[in-house]
mmCIF file with all atom_site columns, C-alpha atoms in Angstrom:
data_model
loop_
_atom_site.group_PDB
_atom_site.id
_atom_site.type_symbol
_atom_site.label_atom_id
_atom_site.label_alt_id
_atom_site.label_comp_id
_atom_site.label_asym_id
_atom_site.label_entity_id
_atom_site.label_seq_id
_atom_site.pdbx_PDB_ins_code
_atom_site.Cartn_x
_atom_site.Cartn_y
_atom_site.Cartn_z
_atom_site.occupancy
_atom_site.B_iso_or_equiv
_atom_site.pdbx_formal_charge
_atom_site.auth_seq_id
_atom_site.auth_comp_id
_atom_site.auth_asym_id
_atom_site.auth_atom_id
_atom_site.pdbx_PDB_model_num
ATOM 1   C CA . ASP A 1 1   ? 93.835  112.817 118.071 1.00 66.00 ? 7   ASP A CA 1
ATOM 2   C CA . VAL A 1 2   ? 92.082  111.531 114.974 1.00 66.00 ? 8   VAL A CA 1
ATOM 3   C CA . LYS A 1 3   ? 88.534  110.443 115.420 1.00 87.00 ? 9   LYS A CA 1
ATOM 4   C CA . VAL A 1 4   ? 85.772  108.630 113.590 1.00 93.00 ? 10  VAL A CA 1
ATOM 5   C CA . THR A 1 5   ? 82.596  108.655 115.635 1.00 94.00 ? 11  THR A CA 1
ATOM 6   C CA . GLN A 1 6   ? 79.634  106.386 115.153 1.00 94.00 ? 12  GLN A CA 1
ATOM 7   C CA . SER A 1 7   ? 76.811  107.837 117.150 1.00 87.00 ? 13  SER A CA 1
ATOM 8   C CA . SER A 1 8   ? 74.857  104.644 117.769 1.00 87.00 ? 14  SER A CA 1
ATOM 9   C CA . ARG A 1 9   ? 76.795  101.803 119.332 1.00 89.00 ? 15  ARG A CA 1
ATOM 10  C CA . TYR A 1 10  ? 73.978  99.349  120.006 1.00 94.00 ? 16  TYR A CA 1
ATOM 11  C CA . LEU A 1 11  ? 70.575  99.342  118.338 1.00 94.00 ? 17  LEU A CA 1
ATOM 12  C CA . VAL A 1 12  ? 67.635  96.970  118.318 1.00 96.00 ? 18  VAL A CA 1
ATOM 13  C CA . LYS A 1 13  ? 65.106  97.569  115.543 1.00 96.00 ? 19  LYS A CA 1
ATOM 14  C CA . ARG A 1 14  ? 62.037  95.790  114.262 1.00 97.00 ? 20  ARG A CA 1
ATOM 15  C CA . THR A 1 15  ? 61.736  94.266  110.805 1.00 97.00 ? 21  THR A CA 1
ATOM 16  C CA . GLY A 1 16  ? 60.564  96.895  108.347 1.00 97.00 ? 22  GLY A CA 1
ATOM 17  C CA . GLU A 1 17  ? 61.788  99.875  110.325 1.00 97.00 ? 23  GLU A CA 1
ATOM 18  C CA . LYS A 1 18  ? 63.955  102.536 108.731 1.00 96.00 ? 24  LYS A CA 1
ATOM 19  C CA . VAL A 1 19  ? 67.387  102.691 110.330 1.00 96.00 ? 25  VAL A CA 1
ATOM 20  C CA . PHE A 1 20  ? 69.955  105.487 110.195 1.00 96.00 ? 26  PHE A CA 1
ATOM 21  C CA . LEU A 1 21  ? 73.572  104.921 111.163 1.00 97.00 ? 27  LEU A CA 1
ATOM 22  C CA . GLU A 1 22  ? 75.575  108.105 111.436 1.00 96.00 ? 28  GLU A CA 1
ATOM 23  C CA . CYS A 1 23  ? 79.306  108.520 111.109 1.00 97.00 ? 29  CYS A CA 1
ATOM 24  C CA . VAL A 1 24  ? 81.343  111.686 111.600 1.00 97.00 ? 30  VAL A CA 1
ATOM 25  C CA . GLN A 1 25  ? 85.065  112.177 111.083 1.00 95.00 ? 31  GLN A CA 1
ATOM 26  C CA . ASP A 1 26  ? 87.114  115.167 112.167 1.00 93.00 ? 32  ASP A CA 1
ATOM 27  C CA . MET A 1 27  ? 90.153  114.694 109.929 1.00 89.00 ? 33  MET A CA 1
ATOM 28  C CA . ASP A 1 28  ? 88.936  116.373 106.733 1.00 90.00 ? 34  ASP A CA 1
ATOM 29  C CA . HIS A 1 29  ? 89.267  113.054 104.882 1.00 90.00 ? 35  HIS A CA 1
ATOM 30  C CA . GLU A 1 30  ? 87.927  112.746 101.364 1.00 89.00 ? 36  GLU A CA 1
ATOM 31  C CA . ASN A 1 31  ? 87.084  109.052 101.506 1.00 89.00 ? 37  ASN A CA 1
ATOM 32  C CA . MET A 1 32  ? 84.520  107.481 103.777 1.00 93.00 ? 38  MET A CA 1
ATOM 33  C CA . PHE A 1 33  ? 83.387  103.856 103.908 1.00 94.00 ? 39  PHE A CA 1
ATOM 34  C CA . TRP A 1 34  ? 80.674  101.696 105.385 1.00 96.00 ? 40  TRP A CA 1
ATOM 35  C CA . TYR A 1 35  ? 81.465  98.035  106.056 1.00 95.00 ? 41  TYR A CA 1
ATOM 36  C CA . ARG A 1 36  ? 79.568  95.270  107.723 1.00 95.00 ? 42  ARG A CA 1
ATOM 37  C CA . GLN A 1 37  ? 81.374  92.585  109.637 1.00 92.00 ? 43  GLN A CA 1
ATOM 38  C CA . ASP A 1 38  ? 79.997  89.106  110.222 1.00 91.00 ? 44  ASP A CA 1
ATOM 39  C CA . PRO A 1 39  ? 81.769  86.122  111.802 1.00 84.00 ? 45  PRO A CA 1
ATOM 40  C CA . GLY A 1 40  ? 83.745  84.170  109.242 1.00 81.00 ? 46  GLY A CA 1
ATOM 41  C CA . LEU A 1 41  ? 83.130  86.713  106.480 1.00 84.00 ? 47  LEU A CA 1
ATOM 42  C CA . GLY A 1 42  ? 85.463  89.522  107.444 1.00 84.00 ? 48  GLY A CA 1
ATOM 43  C CA . LEU A 1 43  ? 84.785  93.094  106.418 1.00 89.00 ? 49  LEU A CA 1
ATOM 44  C CA . ARG A 1 44  ? 82.502  93.558  103.442 1.00 91.00 ? 50  ARG A CA 1
ATOM 45  C CA . LEU A 1 45  ? 82.206  96.935  101.784 1.00 92.00 ? 51  LEU A CA 1
ATOM 46  C CA . ILE A 1 46  ? 78.667  98.261  101.483 1.00 95.00 ? 52  ILE A CA 1
ATOM 47  C CA . TYR A 1 47  ? 79.238  101.738 100.032 1.00 95.00 ? 53  TYR A CA 1
ATOM 48  C CA . PHE A 1 48  ? 81.991  104.277 99.882  1.00 91.00 ? 54  PHE A CA 1
ATOM 49  C CA . SER A 1 49  ? 82.175  107.954 99.093  1.00 93.00 ? 55  SER A CA 1
ATOM 50  C CA . TYR A 1 50  ? 85.138  109.880 97.735  1.00 88.00 ? 56  TYR A CA 1
ATOM 51  C CA . ASP A 1 51  ? 83.584  113.327 97.935  1.00 90.00 ? 57  ASP A CA 1
ATOM 52  C CA . VAL A 1 52  ? 80.537  115.216 99.117  1.00 94.00 ? 58  VAL A CA 1
ATOM 53  C CA . LYS A 1 53  ? 77.391  113.968 97.368  1.00 93.00 ? 59  LYS A CA 1
ATOM 54  C CA . MET A 1 54  ? 79.398  111.233 95.633  1.00 92.00 ? 60  MET A CA 1
ATOM 55  C CA . LYS A 1 55  ? 78.858  107.550 96.365  1.00 93.00 ? 61  LYS A CA 1
ATOM 56  C CA . GLU A 1 56  ? 79.929  104.246 94.930  1.00 91.00 ? 62  GLU A CA 1
ATOM 57  C CA . LYS A 1 57  ? 78.500  100.788 95.523  1.00 92.00 ? 63  LYS A CA 1
ATOM 58  C CA . GLY A 1 58  ? 80.686  98.309  97.272  1.00 90.00 ? 64  GLY A CA 1
ATOM 59  C CA . ASP A 1 59  ? 80.344  94.546  97.310  1.00 88.00 ? 65  ASP A CA 1
ATOM 60  C CA . ILE A 1 60  ? 76.995  94.269  99.082  1.00 94.00 ? 66  ILE A CA 1
ATOM 61  C CA . PRO A 1 61  ? 74.921  97.431  98.527  1.00 96.00 ? 67  PRO A CA 1
ATOM 62  C CA . GLU A 1 62  ? 71.520  95.721  98.289  1.00 96.00 ? 68  GLU A CA 1
ATOM 63  C CA . GLY A 1 63  ? 69.133  96.858  100.978 1.00 96.00 ? 69  GLY A CA 1
ATOM 64  C CA . TYR A 1 64  ? 71.253  99.890  101.876 1.00 97.00 ? 70  TYR A CA 1
ATOM 65  C CA . SER A 1 65  ? 71.631  103.472 100.773 1.00 97.00 ? 71  SER A CA 1
ATOM 66  C CA . VAL A 1 66  ? 73.977  106.240 101.877 1.00 97.00 ? 72  VAL A CA 1
ATOM 67  C CA . SER A 1 67  ? 74.069  109.983 102.133 1.00 97.00 ? 73  SER A CA 1
ATOM 68  C CA . ARG A 1 68  ? 77.012  112.383 102.179 1.00 97.00 ? 74  ARG A CA 1
ATOM 69  C CA . GLU A 1 69  ? 75.765  115.938 102.334 1.00 96.00 ? 75  GLU A CA 1
ATOM 70  C CA . LYS A 1 70  ? 78.794  117.245 104.238 1.00 96.00 ? 76  LYS A CA 1
ATOM 71  C CA . LYS A 1 71  ? 82.401  116.151 104.011 1.00 95.00 ? 77  LYS A CA 1
ATOM 72  C CA . GLU A 1 72  ? 82.609  115.072 107.620 1.00 96.00 ? 78  GLU A CA 1
ATOM 73  C CA . ARG A 1 73  ? 79.405  113.039 107.746 1.00 97.00 ? 79  ARG A CA 1
ATOM 74  C CA . PHE A 1 74  ? 78.500  109.756 106.020 1.00 97.00 ? 80  PHE A CA 1
ATOM 75  C CA . SER A 1 75  ? 75.176  108.126 106.819 1.00 97.00 ? 81  SER A CA 1
ATOM 76  C CA . LEU A 1 76  ? 74.098  104.555 106.157 1.00 97.00 ? 82  LEU A CA 1
ATOM 77  C CA . ILE A 1 77  ? 70.374  103.999 105.693 1.00 97.00 ? 83  ILE A CA 1
ATOM 78  C CA . LEU A 1 78  ? 68.449  100.773 105.869 1.00 97.00 ? 84  LEU A CA 1
ATOM 79  C CA . GLU A 1 79  ? 65.134  101.672 104.234 1.00 94.00 ? 85  GLU A CA 1
ATOM 80  C CA . SER A 1 80  ? 63.331  98.593  105.569 1.00 97.00 ? 86  SER A CA 1
ATOM 81  C CA . ALA A 1 81  ? 65.411  96.610  108.011 1.00 97.00 ? 87  ALA A CA 1
ATOM 82  C CA . SER A 1 82  ? 65.433  92.839  107.730 1.00 97.00 ? 88  SER A CA 1
ATOM 83  C CA . THR A 1 83  ? 66.746  90.179  110.089 1.00 97.00 ? 89  THR A CA 1
ATOM 84  C CA . ASN A 1 84  ? 69.606  89.334  107.730 1.00 96.00 ? 90  ASN A CA 1
ATOM 85  C CA . GLN A 1 85  ? 70.929  92.852  108.278 1.00 97.00 ? 91  GLN A CA 1
ATOM 86  C CA . THR A 1 86  ? 71.693  92.051  111.889 1.00 97.00 ? 92  THR A CA 1
ATOM 87  C CA . SER A 1 87  ? 75.412  92.706  112.003 1.00 96.00 ? 93  SER A CA 1
ATOM 88  C CA . MET A 1 88  ? 78.194  94.933  113.201 1.00 95.00 ? 94  MET A CA 1
ATOM 89  C CA . TYR A 1 89  ? 78.636  98.021  111.009 1.00 96.00 ? 95  TYR A CA 1
ATOM 90  C CA . LEU A 1 90  ? 81.958  99.803  110.776 1.00 95.00 ? 96  LEU A CA 1
ATOM 91  C CA . CYS A 1 91  ? 82.507  103.248 109.370 1.00 96.00 ? 97  CYS A CA 1
ATOM 92  C CA . ALA A 1 92  ? 85.966  104.305 108.187 1.00 94.00 ? 98  ALA A CA 1
ATOM 93  C CA . SER A 1 93  ? 87.634  107.291 106.627 1.00 92.00 ? 99  SER A CA 1
ATOM 94  C CA . SER A 1 94  ? 90.889  107.833 104.788 1.00 87.00 ? 100 SER A CA 1
ATOM 95  C CA . LEU A 1 95  ? 92.871  110.298 102.773 1.00 78.00 ? 101 LEU A CA 1
ATOM 96  C CA . VAL A 1 96  ? 92.746  110.003 99.006  1.00 70.00 ? 102 VAL A CA 1
ATOM 97  C CA . GLY A 1 97  ? 94.642  106.852 98.040  1.00 64.00 ? 103 GLY A CA 1
ATOM 98  C CA . VAL A 1 98  ? 94.145  104.520 100.990 1.00 63.00 ? 104 VAL A CA 1
ATOM 99  C CA . LYS A 1 99  ? 97.471  103.611 102.475 1.00 64.00 ? 105 LYS A CA 1
ATOM 100 C CA . GLY A 1 100 ? 97.201  101.272 105.399 1.00 62.00 ? 106 GLY A CA 1
ATOM 101 C CA . ASN A 1 101 ? 97.834  103.409 108.377 1.00 62.00 ? 107 ASN A CA 1
ATOM 102 C CA . THR A 1 102 ? 95.814  106.290 107.005 1.00 73.00 ? 108 THR A CA 1
ATOM 103 C CA . ILE A 1 103 ? 92.494  104.450 107.173 1.00 84.00 ? 109 ILE A CA 1
ATOM 104 C CA . TYR A 1 104 ? 90.716  105.061 110.469 1.00 88.00 ? 110 TYR A CA 1
ATOM 105 C CA . PHE A 1 105 ? 87.782  103.122 111.812 1.00 92.00 ? 111 PHE A CA 1
ATOM 106 C CA . GLY A 1 106 ? 84.932  104.061 114.081 1.00 93.00 ? 112 GLY A CA 1
ATOM 107 C CA . GLU A 1 107 ? 84.071  101.974 117.121 1.00 91.00 ? 113 GLU A CA 1
ATOM 108 C CA . GLY A 1 108 ? 81.347  100.025 115.346 1.00 93.00 ? 114 GLY A CA 1
ATOM 109 C CA . SER A 1 109 ? 77.554  99.899  115.562 1.00 95.00 ? 115 SER A CA 1
ATOM 110 C CA . TRP A 1 110 ? 75.942  96.630  116.591 1.00 94.00 ? 116 TRP A CA 1
ATOM 111 C CA . LEU A 1 111 ? 72.521  96.374  114.967 1.00 96.00 ? 117 LEU A CA 1
ATOM 112 C CA . THR A 1 112 ? 70.011  93.681  115.852 1.00 97.00 ? 118 THR A CA 1
ATOM 113 C CA . VAL A 1 113 ? 66.868  93.414  113.745 1.00 97.00 ? 119 VAL A CA 1
ATOM 114 C CA . VAL A 1 114 ? 64.075  91.411  115.355 1.00 96.00 ? 120 VAL A CA 1
ATOM 115 C CA . GLU B 2 1   ? 87.567  87.326  91.183  1.00 83.00 ? 15  GLU B CA 1
ATOM 116 C CA . ASP B 2 2   ? 89.844  89.136  93.599  1.00 87.00 ? 16  ASP B CA 1
ATOM 117 C CA . LYS B 2 3   ? 90.064  87.469  96.986  1.00 91.00 ? 17  LYS B CA 1
ATOM 118 C CA . VAL B 2 4   ? 92.019  87.321  100.227 1.00 94.00 ? 18  VAL B CA 1
ATOM 119 C CA . VAL B 2 5   ? 92.034  84.122  102.269 1.00 95.00 ? 19  VAL B CA 1
ATOM 120 C CA . GLN B 2 6   ? 93.225  83.891  105.850 1.00 96.00 ? 20  GLN B CA 1
ATOM 121 C CA . SER B 2 7   ? 94.054  80.739  107.747 1.00 96.00 ? 21  SER B CA 1
ATOM 122 C CA . PRO B 2 8   ? 93.382  79.382  110.206 1.00 95.00 ? 22  PRO B CA 1
ATOM 123 C CA . LEU B 2 9   ? 89.989  80.950  110.905 1.00 92.00 ? 23  LEU B CA 1
ATOM 124 C CA . SER B 2 10  ? 90.542  80.419  114.602 1.00 94.00 ? 24  SER B CA 1
ATOM 125 C CA . LEU B 2 11  ? 93.394  79.384  116.825 1.00 95.00 ? 25  LEU B CA 1
ATOM 126 C CA . VAL B 2 12  ? 93.737  78.678  120.546 1.00 96.00 ? 26  VAL B CA 1
ATOM 127 C CA . VAL B 2 13  ? 97.196  78.560  122.108 1.00 97.00 ? 27  VAL B CA 1
ATOM 128 C CA . HIS B 2 14  ? 98.752  78.951  125.536 1.00 97.00 ? 28  HIS B CA 1
ATOM 129 C CA . GLU B 2 15  ? 100.517 82.025  126.778 1.00 97.00 ? 29  GLU B CA 1
ATOM 130 C CA . GLY B 2 16  ? 104.150 81.979  125.737 1.00 97.00 ? 30  GLY B CA 1
ATOM 131 C CA . ASP B 2 17  ? 103.570 80.046  122.524 1.00 97.00 ? 31  ASP B CA 1
ATOM 132 C CA . THR B 2 18  ? 104.561 81.385  119.117 1.00 97.00 ? 32  THR B CA 1
ATOM 133 C CA . VAL B 2 19  ? 101.854 81.659  116.447 1.00 98.00 ? 33  VAL B CA 1
ATOM 134 C CA . THR B 2 20  ? 101.931 82.133  112.689 1.00 98.00 ? 34  THR B CA 1
ATOM 135 C CA . LEU B 2 21  ? 98.917  83.527  110.885 1.00 98.00 ? 35  LEU B CA 1
ATOM 136 C CA . ASN B 2 22  ? 98.591  83.208  107.128 1.00 98.00 ? 36  ASN B CA 1
ATOM 137 C CA . CYS B 2 23  ? 97.146  85.449  104.445 1.00 98.00 ? 37  CYS B CA 1
ATOM 138 C CA . SER B 2 24  ? 97.081  84.472  100.787 1.00 97.00 ? 38  SER B CA 1
ATOM 139 C CA . TYR B 2 25  ? 95.684  86.580  97.999  1.00 96.00 ? 39  TYR B CA 1
ATOM 140 C CA . GLU B 2 26  ? 94.676  86.587  94.384  1.00 94.00 ? 40  GLU B CA 1
ATOM 141 C CA . VAL B 2 27  ? 94.215  90.109  93.131  1.00 89.00 ? 41  VAL B CA 1
ATOM 142 C CA . THR B 2 28  ? 94.936  92.096  90.044  1.00 84.00 ? 42  THR B CA 1
ATOM 143 C CA . ASN B 2 29  ? 96.998  95.255  90.440  1.00 85.00 ? 43  ASN B CA 1
ATOM 144 C CA . PHE B 2 30  ? 98.416  94.582  93.882  1.00 89.00 ? 44  PHE B CA 1
ATOM 145 C CA . ARG B 2 31  ? 99.548  97.700  95.727  1.00 88.00 ? 45  ARG B CA 1
ATOM 146 C CA . SER B 2 32  ? 100.085 96.691  99.351  1.00 90.00 ? 46  SER B CA 1
ATOM 147 C CA . LEU B 2 33  ? 99.073  94.181  102.016 1.00 94.00 ? 47  LEU B CA 1
ATOM 148 C CA . LEU B 2 34  ? 97.917  95.329  105.400 1.00 93.00 ? 48  LEU B CA 1
ATOM 149 C CA . TRP B 2 35  ? 97.526  93.660  108.779 1.00 95.00 ? 49  TRP B CA 1
ATOM 150 C CA . TYR B 2 36  ? 95.118  94.913  111.423 1.00 94.00 ? 50  TYR B CA 1
ATOM 151 C CA . LYS B 2 37  ? 94.311  93.809  114.950 1.00 95.00 ? 51  LYS B CA 1
ATOM 152 C CA . GLN B 2 38  ? 90.726  93.984  116.134 1.00 92.00 ? 52  GLN B CA 1
ATOM 153 C CA . GLU B 2 39  ? 89.802  93.550  119.751 1.00 89.00 ? 53  GLU B CA 1
ATOM 154 C CA . LYS B 2 40  ? 86.273  94.350  120.808 1.00 78.00 ? 54  LYS B CA 1
ATOM 155 C CA . LYS B 2 41  ? 86.020  97.482  118.754 1.00 77.00 ? 55  LYS B CA 1
ATOM 156 C CA . ALA B 2 42  ? 87.651  99.139  115.752 1.00 83.00 ? 56  ALA B CA 1
ATOM 157 C CA . PRO B 2 43  ? 90.533  97.494  113.870 1.00 89.00 ? 57  PRO B CA 1
ATOM 158 C CA . THR B 2 44  ? 93.903  99.055  114.560 1.00 89.00 ? 58  THR B CA 1
ATOM 159 C CA . PHE B 2 45  ? 96.739  99.150  112.083 1.00 89.00 ? 59  PHE B CA 1
ATOM 160 C CA . LEU B 2 46  ? 99.724  96.817  112.513 1.00 94.00 ? 60  LEU B CA 1
ATOM 161 C CA . PHE B 2 47  ? 101.753 96.633  109.311 1.00 93.00 ? 61  PHE B CA 1
ATOM 162 C CA . MET B 2 48  ? 101.781 97.622  105.681 1.00 92.00 ? 62  MET B CA 1
ATOM 163 C CA . LEU B 2 49  ? 103.862 95.480  103.311 1.00 94.00 ? 63  LEU B CA 1
ATOM 164 C CA . THR B 2 50  ? 104.724 96.379  99.769  1.00 91.00 ? 64  THR B CA 1
ATOM 165 C CA . SER B 2 51  ? 107.992 94.588  98.992  1.00 90.00 ? 65  SER B CA 1
ATOM 166 C CA . SER B 2 52  ? 108.821 90.899  99.056  1.00 92.00 ? 66  SER B CA 1
ATOM 167 C CA . GLY B 2 53  ? 111.194 89.510  101.642 1.00 91.00 ? 67  GLY B CA 1
ATOM 168 C CA . ILE B 2 54  ? 111.467 92.577  103.860 1.00 91.00 ? 68  ILE B CA 1
ATOM 169 C CA . GLU B 2 55  ? 110.386 91.812  107.392 1.00 94.00 ? 69  GLU B CA 1
ATOM 170 C CA . LYS B 2 56  ? 108.451 94.416  109.300 1.00 95.00 ? 70  LYS B CA 1
ATOM 171 C CA . LYS B 2 57  ? 108.778 94.179  113.069 1.00 96.00 ? 71  LYS B CA 1
ATOM 172 C CA . SER B 2 58  ? 107.045 95.730  116.035 1.00 95.00 ? 72  SER B CA 1
ATOM 173 C CA . GLY B 2 59  ? 107.943 94.247  119.413 1.00 96.00 ? 73  GLY B CA 1
ATOM 174 C CA . ARG B 2 60  ? 106.882 90.610  119.444 1.00 97.00 ? 74  ARG B CA 1
ATOM 175 C CA . LEU B 2 61  ? 105.008 90.935  116.141 1.00 98.00 ? 75  LEU B CA 1
ATOM 176 C CA . SER B 2 62  ? 106.596 90.588  112.736 1.00 98.00 ? 76  SER B CA 1
ATOM 177 C CA . SER B 2 63  ? 105.338 90.141  109.208 1.00 98.00 ? 77  SER B CA 1
ATOM 178 C CA . ILE B 2 64  ? 106.723 89.355  105.796 1.00 97.00 ? 78  ILE B CA 1
ATOM 179 C CA . LEU B 2 65  ? 105.368 89.320  102.262 1.00 96.00 ? 79  LEU B CA 1
ATOM 180 C CA . ASP B 2 66  ? 106.065 86.908  99.395  1.00 96.00 ? 80  ASP B CA 1
ATOM 181 C CA . LYS B 2 67  ? 104.860 88.473  96.152  1.00 92.00 ? 81  LYS B CA 1
ATOM 182 C CA . LYS B 2 68  ? 105.894 85.479  94.090  1.00 94.00 ? 82  LYS B CA 1
ATOM 183 C CA . GLU B 2 69  ? 103.827 82.977  96.068  1.00 94.00 ? 83  GLU B CA 1
ATOM 184 C CA . LEU B 2 70  ? 101.177 85.608  96.889  1.00 95.00 ? 84  LEU B CA 1
ATOM 185 C CA . PHE B 2 71  ? 101.017 85.351  100.646 1.00 96.00 ? 85  PHE B CA 1
ATOM 186 C CA . SER B 2 72  ? 102.019 87.001  103.868 1.00 98.00 ? 86  SER B CA 1
ATOM 187 C CA . ILE B 2 73  ? 102.531 85.703  107.388 1.00 98.00 ? 87  ILE B CA 1
ATOM 188 C CA . LEU B 2 74  ? 102.121 87.422  110.718 1.00 98.00 ? 88  LEU B CA 1
ATOM 189 C CA . ASN B 2 75  ? 104.219 85.995  113.552 1.00 98.00 ? 89  ASN B CA 1
ATOM 190 C CA . ILE B 2 76  ? 103.646 86.621  117.220 1.00 98.00 ? 90  ILE B CA 1
ATOM 191 C CA . THR B 2 77  ? 106.280 85.322  119.624 1.00 97.00 ? 91  THR B CA 1
ATOM 192 C CA . ALA B 2 78  ? 105.922 84.838  123.385 1.00 97.00 ? 92  ALA B CA 1
ATOM 193 C CA . THR B 2 79  ? 102.176 85.386  123.156 1.00 97.00 ? 93  THR B CA 1
ATOM 194 C CA . GLN B 2 80  ? 100.294 87.123  125.951 1.00 97.00 ? 94  GLN B CA 1
ATOM 195 C CA . THR B 2 81  ? 96.586  87.152  126.799 1.00 95.00 ? 95  THR B CA 1
ATOM 196 C CA . GLY B 2 82  ? 96.442  90.710  125.457 1.00 95.00 ? 96  GLY B CA 1
ATOM 197 C CA . ASP B 2 83  ? 97.228  89.335  121.999 1.00 97.00 ? 97  ASP B CA 1
ATOM 198 C CA . SER B 2 84  ? 93.793  87.702  121.922 1.00 97.00 ? 98  SER B CA 1
ATOM 199 C CA . ALA B 2 85  ? 91.973  89.377  119.046 1.00 96.00 ? 99  ALA B CA 1
ATOM 200 C CA . ILE B 2 86  ? 90.836  88.979  115.478 1.00 94.00 ? 100 ILE B CA 1
ATOM 201 C CA . TYR B 2 87  ? 93.688  89.574  113.066 1.00 96.00 ? 101 TYR B CA 1
ATOM 202 C CA . LEU B 2 88  ? 92.608  90.945  109.721 1.00 95.00 ? 102 LEU B CA 1
ATOM 203 C CA . CYS B 2 89  ? 94.525  90.956  106.475 1.00 95.00 ? 103 CYS B CA 1
ATOM 204 C CA . ALA B 2 90  ? 93.624  93.281  103.603 1.00 93.00 ? 104 ALA B CA 1
ATOM 205 C CA . VAL B 2 91  ? 95.054  93.876  100.161 1.00 92.00 ? 105 VAL B CA 1
ATOM 206 C CA . GLU B 2 92  ? 95.023  97.330  98.640  1.00 88.00 ? 106 GLU B CA 1
ATOM 207 C CA . MET B 2 93  ? 94.556  97.410  94.904  1.00 82.00 ? 107 MET B CA 1
ATOM 208 C CA . ASP B 2 94  ? 96.499  99.775  92.733  1.00 75.00 ? 108 ASP B CA 1
ATOM 209 C CA . SER B 2 95  ? 93.674  100.531 90.363  1.00 67.00 ? 109 SER B CA 1
ATOM 210 C CA . ASN B 2 96  ? 91.195  102.078 92.755  1.00 65.00 ? 110 ASN B CA 1
ATOM 211 C CA . TYR B 2 97  ? 92.806  102.125 96.188  1.00 64.00 ? 111 TYR B CA 1
ATOM 212 C CA . GLN B 2 98  ? 90.103  99.895  97.574  1.00 76.00 ? 112 GLN B CA 1
ATOM 213 C CA . LEU B 2 99  ? 90.798  97.240  100.153 1.00 86.00 ? 113 LEU B CA 1
ATOM 214 C CA . ILE B 2 100 ? 89.838  93.595  99.880  1.00 89.00 ? 114 ILE B CA 1
ATOM 215 C CA . TRP B 2 101 ? 89.560  92.020  103.302 1.00 91.00 ? 115 TRP B CA 1
ATOM 216 C CA . GLY B 2 102 ? 90.138  88.485  104.465 1.00 93.00 ? 116 GLY B CA 1
ATOM 217 C CA . ALA B 2 103 ? 87.712  86.838  106.883 1.00 92.00 ? 117 ALA B CA 1
ATOM 218 C CA . GLY B 2 104 ? 90.127  87.232  109.775 1.00 94.00 ? 118 GLY B CA 1
ATOM 219 C CA . THR B 2 105 ? 91.804  84.831  112.189 1.00 95.00 ? 119 THR B CA 1
ATOM 220 C CA . LYS B 2 106 ? 90.385  84.719  115.694 1.00 94.00 ? 120 LYS B CA 1
ATOM 221 C CA . LEU B 2 107 ? 93.280  84.166  118.078 1.00 97.00 ? 121 LEU B CA 1
ATOM 222 C CA . ILE B 2 108 ? 92.659  83.147  121.673 1.00 96.00 ? 122 ILE B CA 1
ATOM 223 C CA . ILE B 2 109 ? 95.547  83.061  124.121 1.00 97.00 ? 123 ILE B CA 1
ATOM 224 C CA . LYS B 2 110 ? 94.912  80.959  127.219 1.00 95.00 ? 124 LYS B CA 1
ATOM 225 C CA . PRO B 2 111 ? 96.729  81.901  130.420 1.00 92.00 ? 125 PRO B CA 1
#
């Protein structure tokens, strides 16, 4: 069974803290994505990666960075968390050339910044 | 600017009703349109549409695409409480395979 695992499901962090969100996929997919999801705004792409050590900015990269040192792992980093980064974060992976049913999502990480 | 707009943003109906969810888009280099269902966790795939006028069907759910008028609808007949979810529409672009997501429609089915 295909699997995208986000290690932290629920986090509460203080303003200014550094936050790591980890995502691991076991399908040998080239592409990996980080989205945030807020009510009324849908899924917004933060960063994506199409290969190890490669990254591309999405629609809302400000305040975030990413790391892809191994093919199966894609980390999202908030260098200095702020309250407006309180959100649900979704990791996804796909084969080259996203085609609908080949994009797989993790369970989501709910981050609250206080 | 490429965009995907879903309507309504939320909808409350009674069990047994039929609902129609809308997704309109303005994108360059359209490749496909996708529907996902999201309950309390990760979105799950429903349909991928690439051609106009061809209905895709899965049980009580069906969807169709109109590439001339740039929209798609998702129909759910004989709704059940288990259909309560956020329904997401996304358009895949041909140029870079990225997805542009709509804001979603939150559907609540009352027993």
